[in-house]
PDB file of C-alpha atoms in Angstrom:
ATOM      1  CA  MET Y   1     -94.732 -47.856 101.331  1.00  0.00           C
ATOM      2  CA  GLY Y   2     -96.382 -48.245  97.984  1.00  0.00           C
ATOM      3  CA  GLU Y   3     -96.425 -44.479  97.333  1.00  0.00           C
ATOM      4  CA  ASP Y   4     -97.018 -43.306  93.794  1.00  0.00           C
ATOM      5  CA  VAL Y   5     -94.120 -41.208  92.560  1.00  0.00           C
ATOM      6  CA  PRO Y   6     -94.275 -39.105  89.382  1.00  0.00           C
ATOM      7  CA  VAL Y   7     -92.071 -40.594  86.664  1.00  0.00           C
ATOM      8  CA  ARG Y   8     -90.361 -37.253  86.079  1.00  0.00           C
ATOM      9  CA  TRP Y   9     -88.978 -37.434  89.614  1.00  0.00           C
ATOM     10  CA  PHE Y  10     -86.693 -40.248  88.496  1.00  0.00           C
ATOM     11  CA  ASN Y  11     -84.958 -37.709  86.261  1.00  0.00           C
ATOM     12  CA  PHE Y  12     -83.965 -35.967  89.492  1.00  0.00           C
ATOM     13  CA  GLU Y  13     -81.829 -38.969  90.431  1.00  0.00           C
ATOM     14  CA  ARG Y  14     -79.979 -38.678  87.116  1.00  0.00           C
ATOM     15  CA  VAL Y  15     -79.538 -34.928  87.647  1.00  0.00           C
ATOM     16  CA  VAL Y  16     -78.003 -35.507  91.077  1.00  0.00           C
ATOM     17  CA  GLU Y  17     -75.681 -38.216  89.708  1.00  0.00           C
ATOM     18  CA  ALA Y  18     -74.561 -35.924  86.866  1.00  0.00           C
ATOM     19  CA  LEU Y  19     -73.893 -33.019  89.234  1.00  0.00           C
ATOM     20  CA  VAL Y  20     -71.866 -35.219  91.575  1.00  0.00           C
ATOM     21  CA  GLN Y  21     -69.828 -36.539  88.630  1.00  0.00           C
ATOM     22  CA  GLN Y  22     -69.065 -32.881  87.815  1.00  0.00           C
ATOM     23  CA  LYS Y  23     -67.809 -32.467  91.415  1.00  0.00           C
ATOM     24  CA  THR Y  24     -70.827 -30.382  92.471  1.00  0.00           C
ATOM     25  CA  PHE Y  25     -71.585 -31.720  95.924  1.00  0.00           C
ATOM     26  CA  TYR Y  26     -73.975 -29.051  97.207  1.00  0.00           C
ATOM     27  CA  LEU Y  27     -76.187 -26.317  95.799  1.00  0.00           C
ATOM     28  CA  LYS Y  28     -78.480 -23.648  97.068  1.00  0.00           C
ATOM     29  CA  VAL Y  29     -82.148 -24.601  96.754  1.00  0.00           C
ATOM     30  CA  SER Y  30     -82.716 -21.854  94.169  1.00  0.00           C
ATOM     31  CA  GLN Y  31     -79.859 -23.143  91.983  1.00  0.00           C
ATOM     32  CA  LEU Y  32     -81.146 -26.696  92.196  1.00  0.00           C
ATOM     33  CA  TYR Y  33     -84.691 -25.538  91.450  1.00  0.00           C
ATOM     34  CA  ASN Y  34     -83.507 -23.865  88.229  1.00  0.00           C
ATOM     35  CA  ILE Y  35     -81.787 -27.068  87.113  1.00  0.00           C
ATOM     36  CA  VAL Y  36     -84.738 -29.281  88.069  1.00  0.00           C
ATOM     37  CA  ARG Y  37     -87.206 -26.996  86.329  1.00  0.00           C
ATOM     38  CA  LYS Y  38     -85.312 -27.391  83.035  1.00  0.00           C
ATOM     39  CA  THR Y  39     -84.433 -31.089  83.221  1.00  0.00           C
ATOM     40  CA  CYS Y  40     -87.300 -32.622  85.205  1.00  0.00           C
ATOM     41  CA  PHE Y  41     -90.043 -30.301  83.930  1.00  0.00           C
ATOM     42  CA  ILE Y  42     -91.199 -29.374  87.427  1.00  0.00           C
ATOM     43  CA  GLU Y  43     -92.632 -25.872  87.521  1.00  0.00           C
ATOM     44  CA  ASP Y  44     -94.702 -26.055  90.696  1.00  0.00           C
ATOM     45  CA  GLU Y  45     -92.795 -24.962  93.802  1.00  0.00           C
ATOM     46  CA  ALA Y  46     -94.938 -27.200  96.037  1.00  0.00           C
ATOM     47  CA  GLU Y  47     -93.970 -30.210  93.902  1.00  0.00           C
ATOM     48  CA  MET Y  48     -90.316 -29.202  94.177  1.00  0.00           C
ATOM     49  CA  VAL Y  49     -90.607 -29.101  97.967  1.00  0.00           C
ATOM     50  CA  ALA Y  50     -92.304 -32.521  97.925  1.00  0.00           C
ATOM     51  CA  LEU Y  51     -89.518 -33.869  95.687  1.00  0.00           C
ATOM     52  CA  LEU Y  52     -86.782 -32.554  97.984  1.00  0.00           C
ATOM     53  CA  ASP Y  53     -88.586 -33.926 101.051  1.00  0.00           C
ATOM     54  CA  PHE Y  54     -88.994 -37.328  99.384  1.00  0.00           C
ATOM     55  CA  TYR Y  55     -85.335 -37.662  98.398  1.00  0.00           C
ATOM     56  CA  HIS Y  56     -84.194 -36.232 101.738  1.00  0.00           C
ATOM     57  CA  ASP Y  57     -86.277 -38.877 103.534  1.00  0.00           C
ATOM     58  CA  LEU Y  58     -84.729 -41.568 101.313  1.00  0.00           C
ATOM     59  CA  GLY Y  59     -81.257 -40.316 102.289  1.00  0.00           C
ATOM     60  CA  MET Y  60     -80.237 -39.560  98.725  1.00  0.00           C
ATOM     61  CA  ILE Y  61     -79.793 -35.851  99.503  1.00  0.00           C
ATOM     62  CA  ILE Y  62     -79.598 -33.794 102.669  1.00  0.00           C
ATOM     63  CA  TRP Y  63     -81.697 -30.663 102.628  1.00  0.00           C
ATOM     64  CA  HIS Y  64     -81.395 -28.072 105.352  1.00  0.00           C
ATOM     65  CA  GLY Y  65     -82.232 -24.405 105.140  1.00  0.00           C
ATOM     66  CA  ASP Y  66     -81.102 -23.026 101.810  1.00  0.00           C
ATOM     67  CA  THR Y  67     -78.561 -25.796 101.184  1.00  0.00           C
ATOM     68  CA  VAL Y  68     -79.014 -29.166  99.469  1.00  0.00           C
ATOM     69  CA  VAL Y  69     -76.132 -31.615  99.844  1.00  0.00           C
ATOM     70  CA  LEU Y  70     -76.098 -33.909  96.817  1.00  0.00           C
ATOM     71  CA  GLN Y  71     -73.658 -36.507  98.138  1.00  0.00           C
ATOM     72  CA  THR Y  72     -73.813 -37.588 101.759  1.00  0.00           C
ATOM     73  CA  GLN Y  73     -70.261 -38.966 101.726  1.00  0.00           C
ATOM     74  CA  TRP Y  74     -68.961 -35.493 100.845  1.00  0.00           C
ATOM     75  CA  LEU Y  75     -70.759 -34.072 103.890  1.00  0.00           C
ATOM     76  CA  ILE Y  76     -69.338 -36.769 106.151  1.00  0.00           C
ATOM     77  CA  HIS Y  77     -65.852 -36.025 104.794  1.00  0.00           C
ATOM     78  CA  LEU Y  78     -66.362 -32.327 105.567  1.00  0.00           C
ATOM     79  CA  PHE Y  79     -67.507 -33.140 109.109  1.00  0.00           C
ATOM     80  CA  LYS Y  80     -64.452 -35.367 109.579  1.00  0.00           C
ATOM     81  CA  LYS Y  81     -62.042 -32.682 108.315  1.00  0.00           C
ATOM     82  CA  LEU Y  82     -63.464 -30.179 110.759  1.00  0.00           C
ATOM     83  CA  ILE Y  83     -63.542 -32.222 113.963  1.00  0.00           C
ATOM     84  CA  THR Y  84     -60.508 -34.489 113.493  1.00  0.00           C
ATOM     85  CA  ILE Y  85     -57.103 -33.200 114.567  1.00  0.00           C
ATOM     86  CA  ARG Y  86     -54.697 -33.252 111.654  1.00  0.00           C
ATOM     87  CA  PRO Y  87     -51.165 -34.608 112.128  1.00  0.00           C
ATOM     88  CA  PHE Y  88     -48.691 -31.844 112.894  1.00  0.00           C
ATOM     89  CA  ASP Y  89     -47.014 -32.011 109.473  1.00  0.00           C
ATOM     90  CA  GLU Y  90     -50.383 -31.579 107.696  1.00  0.00           C
ATOM     91  CA  GLN Y  91     -51.427 -28.488 109.667  1.00  0.00           C
ATOM     92  CA  ASN Y  92     -51.154 -25.017 108.209  1.00  0.00           C
ATOM     93  CA  PRO Y  93     -48.754 -23.179 110.578  1.00  0.00           C
ATOM     94  CA  ARG Y  94     -51.091 -20.162 110.545  1.00  0.00           C
ATOM     95  CA  HIS Y  95     -53.770 -22.235 112.232  1.00  0.00           C
ATOM     96  CA  ALA Y  96     -51.579 -24.354 114.523  1.00  0.00           C
ATOM     97  CA  ALA Y  97     -52.808 -22.508 117.633  1.00  0.00           C
ATOM     98  CA  ALA Y  98     -56.452 -23.137 116.687  1.00  0.00           C
ATOM     99  CA  TRP Y  99     -55.746 -26.845 116.040  1.00  0.00           C
ATOM    100  CA  ASN Y 100     -53.958 -27.051 119.420  1.00  0.00           C
ATOM    101  CA  GLU Y 101     -56.911 -25.386 121.147  1.00  0.00           C
ATOM    102  CA  LEU Y 102     -59.244 -27.943 119.550  1.00  0.00           C
ATOM    103  CA  GLU Y 103     -57.014 -30.819 120.619  1.00  0.00           C
ATOM    104  CA  GLN Y 104     -56.415 -29.581 124.184  1.00  0.00           C
ATOM    105  CA  THR Y 105     -59.819 -28.139 125.105  1.00  0.00           C
ATOM    106  CA  GLY Y 106     -62.270 -29.398 122.486  1.00  0.00           C
ATOM    107  CA  LEU Y 107     -63.010 -25.791 121.465  1.00  0.00           C
ATOM    108  CA  LEU Y 108     -63.395 -25.067 117.770  1.00  0.00           C
ATOM    109  CA  SER Y 109     -62.893 -21.431 116.754  1.00  0.00           C
ATOM    110  CA  MET Y 110     -64.653 -19.720 113.849  1.00  0.00           C
ATOM    111  CA  ARG Y 111     -61.209 -18.960 112.403  1.00  0.00           C
ATOM    112  CA  LEU Y 112     -60.523 -22.690 112.082  1.00  0.00           C
ATOM    113  CA  VAL Y 113     -64.049 -23.315 110.759  1.00  0.00           C
ATOM    114  CA  ASP Y 114     -63.478 -20.708 108.052  1.00  0.00           C
ATOM    115  CA  HIS Y 115     -60.107 -22.227 107.176  1.00  0.00           C
ATOM    116  CA  VAL Y 116     -61.403 -25.797 106.855  1.00  0.00           C
ATOM    117  CA  PHE Y 117     -64.608 -24.808 105.061  1.00  0.00           C
ATOM    118  CA  ALA Y 118     -62.636 -22.728 102.534  1.00  0.00           C
ATOM    119  CA  GLU Y 119     -61.491 -26.030 100.991  1.00  0.00           C
ATOM    120  CA  PHE Y 120     -65.103 -27.174 100.510  1.00  0.00           C
ATOM    121  CA  LEU Y 121     -67.544 -24.263 100.373  1.00  0.00           C
ATOM    122  CA  CYS Y 122     -67.965 -21.079  98.367  1.00  0.00           C
ATOM    123  CA  ASP Y 123     -70.573 -19.210 100.406  1.00  0.00           C
ATOM    124  CA  GLY Y 124     -71.320 -18.275 103.991  1.00  0.00           C
ATOM    125  CA  GLN Y 125     -74.964 -19.357 103.955  1.00  0.00           C
ATOM    126  CA  SER Y 126     -74.043 -22.953 103.192  1.00  0.00           C
ATOM    127  CA  GLN Y 127     -71.401 -22.791 105.933  1.00  0.00           C
ATOM    128  CA  SER Y 128     -74.054 -21.664 108.384  1.00  0.00           C
ATOM    129  CA  ASP Y 129     -76.440 -24.437 107.265  1.00  0.00           C
ATOM    130  CA  ILE Y 130     -73.730 -27.095 107.587  1.00  0.00           C
ATOM    131  CA  LEU Y 131     -72.693 -25.880 111.049  1.00  0.00           C
ATOM    132  CA  TYR Y 132     -76.332 -26.090 112.079  1.00  0.00           C
ATOM    133  CA  MET Y 133     -76.506 -29.654 110.679  1.00  0.00           C
ATOM    134  CA  MET Y 134     -73.459 -30.558 112.762  1.00  0.00           C
ATOM    135  CA  GLU Y 135     -75.239 -29.185 115.818  1.00  0.00           C
ATOM    136  CA  MET Y 136     -78.388 -31.174 114.993  1.00  0.00           C
ATOM    137  CA  TYR Y 137     -76.342 -34.391 114.664  1.00  0.00           C
ATOM    138  CA  GLY Y 138     -74.605 -33.725 117.999  1.00  0.00           C
ATOM    139  CA  LEU Y 139     -71.120 -33.331 116.515  1.00  0.00           C
ATOM    140  CA  ILE Y 140     -70.637 -29.809 117.873  1.00  0.00           C
ATOM    141  CA  ALA Y 141     -72.317 -27.508 120.379  1.00  0.00           C
ATOM    142  CA  ARG Y 142     -72.357 -23.737 119.839  1.00  0.00           C
ATOM    143  CA  PHE Y 143     -71.679 -21.433 122.765  1.00  0.00           C
ATOM    144  CA  THR Y 144     -70.497 -17.967 123.641  1.00  0.00           C
ATOM    145  CA  PRO Y 145     -67.562 -17.945 126.087  1.00  0.00           C
ATOM    146  CA  GLU Y 146     -68.099 -15.999 129.313  1.00  0.00           C
ATOM    147  CA  SER Y 147     -65.193 -13.698 128.442  1.00  0.00           C
ATOM    148  CA  ALA Y 148     -67.213 -12.422 125.462  1.00  0.00           C
ATOM    149  CA  GLY Y 149     -70.419 -11.609 127.293  1.00  0.00           C
ATOM    150  CA  LYS Y 150     -73.518 -10.195 125.648  1.00  0.00           C
ATOM    151  CA  ASP Y 151     -72.690  -6.674 126.851  1.00  0.00           C
ATOM    152  CA  SER Y 152     -69.178  -6.585 125.435  1.00  0.00           C
ATOM    153  CA  PRO Y 153     -68.587  -4.563 122.250  1.00  0.00           C
ATOM    154  CA  GLU Y 154     -66.981  -7.465 120.389  1.00  0.00           C
ATOM    155  CA  SER Y 155     -70.040  -9.676 120.844  1.00  0.00           C
ATOM    156  CA  ALA Y 156     -72.575  -7.147 119.604  1.00  0.00           C
ATOM    157  CA  GLY Y 157     -74.457  -8.507 116.605  1.00  0.00           C
ATOM    158  CA  LYS Y 158     -72.554 -11.793 116.525  1.00  0.00           C
ATOM    159  CA  ASP Y 159     -75.181 -14.299 117.586  1.00  0.00           C
ATOM    160  CA  SER Y 160     -75.223 -16.320 114.375  1.00  0.00           C
ATOM    161  CA  PRO Y 161     -72.392 -18.339 112.807  1.00  0.00           C
ATOM    162  CA  GLU Y 162     -72.451 -16.286 109.618  1.00  0.00           C
ATOM    163  CA  SER Y 163     -72.165 -12.988 111.512  1.00  0.00           C
ATOM    164  CA  ALA Y 164     -69.171 -14.082 113.575  1.00  0.00           C
ATOM    165  CA  GLY Y 165     -66.088 -12.632 111.949  1.00  0.00           C
ATOM    166  CA  LYS Y 166     -62.782 -14.419 111.524  1.00  0.00           C
ATOM    167  CA  ASP Y 167     -61.291 -12.597 114.513  1.00  0.00           C
ATOM    168  CA  SER Y 168     -64.423 -12.916 116.631  1.00  0.00           C
ATOM    169  CA  PRO Y 169     -63.942 -14.579 119.992  1.00  0.00           C
ATOM    170  CA  ALA Y 170     -67.703 -14.409 120.572  1.00  0.00           C
ATOM    171  CA  VAL Y 171     -68.758 -17.669 118.919  1.00  0.00           C
ATOM    172  CA  LYS Y 172     -67.023 -20.977 119.424  1.00  0.00           C
ATOM    173  CA  TYR Y 173     -68.063 -24.568 119.108  1.00  0.00           C
ATOM    174  CA  PHE Y 174     -67.471 -27.348 121.556  1.00  0.00           C
ATOM    175  CA  VAL Y 175     -66.512 -30.698 119.981  1.00  0.00           C
ATOM    176  CA  PRO Y 176     -67.464 -33.466 122.455  1.00  0.00           C
ATOM    177  CA  ALA Y 177     -65.563 -36.106 120.445  1.00  0.00           C
ATOM    178  CA  GLN Y 178     -62.294 -34.353 121.362  1.00  0.00           C
ATOM    179  CA  LEU Y 179     -62.710 -34.941 125.094  1.00  0.00           C
ATOM    180  CA  CYS Y 180     -60.171 -37.410 126.421  1.00  0.00           C
ATOM    181  CA  SER Y 181     -61.507 -37.386 129.981  1.00  0.00           C
ATOM    182  CA  CYS Y 182     -64.564 -36.300 131.908  1.00  0.00           C
ATOM    183  CA  PRO Y 183     -64.619 -32.644 132.866  1.00  0.00           C
ATOM    184  CA  GLU Y 184     -64.365 -31.952 136.582  1.00  0.00           C
ATOM    185  CA  MET Y 185     -67.755 -31.686 138.211  1.00  0.00           C
ATOM    186  CA  ARG Y 186     -68.673 -30.312 141.581  1.00  0.00           C
ATOM    187  CA  TRP Y 187     -70.836 -32.747 143.483  1.00  0.00           C
ATOM    188  CA  ILE Y 188     -73.490 -31.139 145.643  1.00  0.00           C
ATOM    189  CA  PRO Y 189     -75.043 -33.546 148.140  1.00  0.00           C
ATOM    190  CA  HIS Y 190     -78.824 -33.492 148.575  1.00  0.00           C
ATOM    191  CA  SER Y 191     -80.021 -32.517 152.031  1.00  0.00           C
TER     192      SER Y 191
END
């Protein structure tokens, strides 16, 4: 508490508010840096990092990787859209099987991720950053199903969310919030 903050940093708050009013809810760090350099007169990259850290710690923005989310409510809405089963009449028939898989097993396919994120995001890097954020917050868990083992041709080179193609069975996400009951566990007594 009681930290001194450069006055020009307060311009950053106005910049974020203006961008959100223009329906810009996230930017790449480089895009934001260009805007901040012109409007907040911050040329030093170290100061920019300090500024982003400061406002991230305050909760005004969320900065992860190469993505800066300018409105936290937008991010929460995106999370909700991805892990909440839509009513049958709101589902795109093309993705009904993926929604059913999510509802029945708690497994989220990359095909469904791509479909939902297409409404919100323009680039794959931000998608990857947001999926990683969801993992960090415990909303999803990434895994590779046994049927797509490391030695299989379809899993070659598909270890990251951005490299998993739309038809790739190699990467899926488990959504714990979709579990309606405890999974069966084998109990092994101690000797």
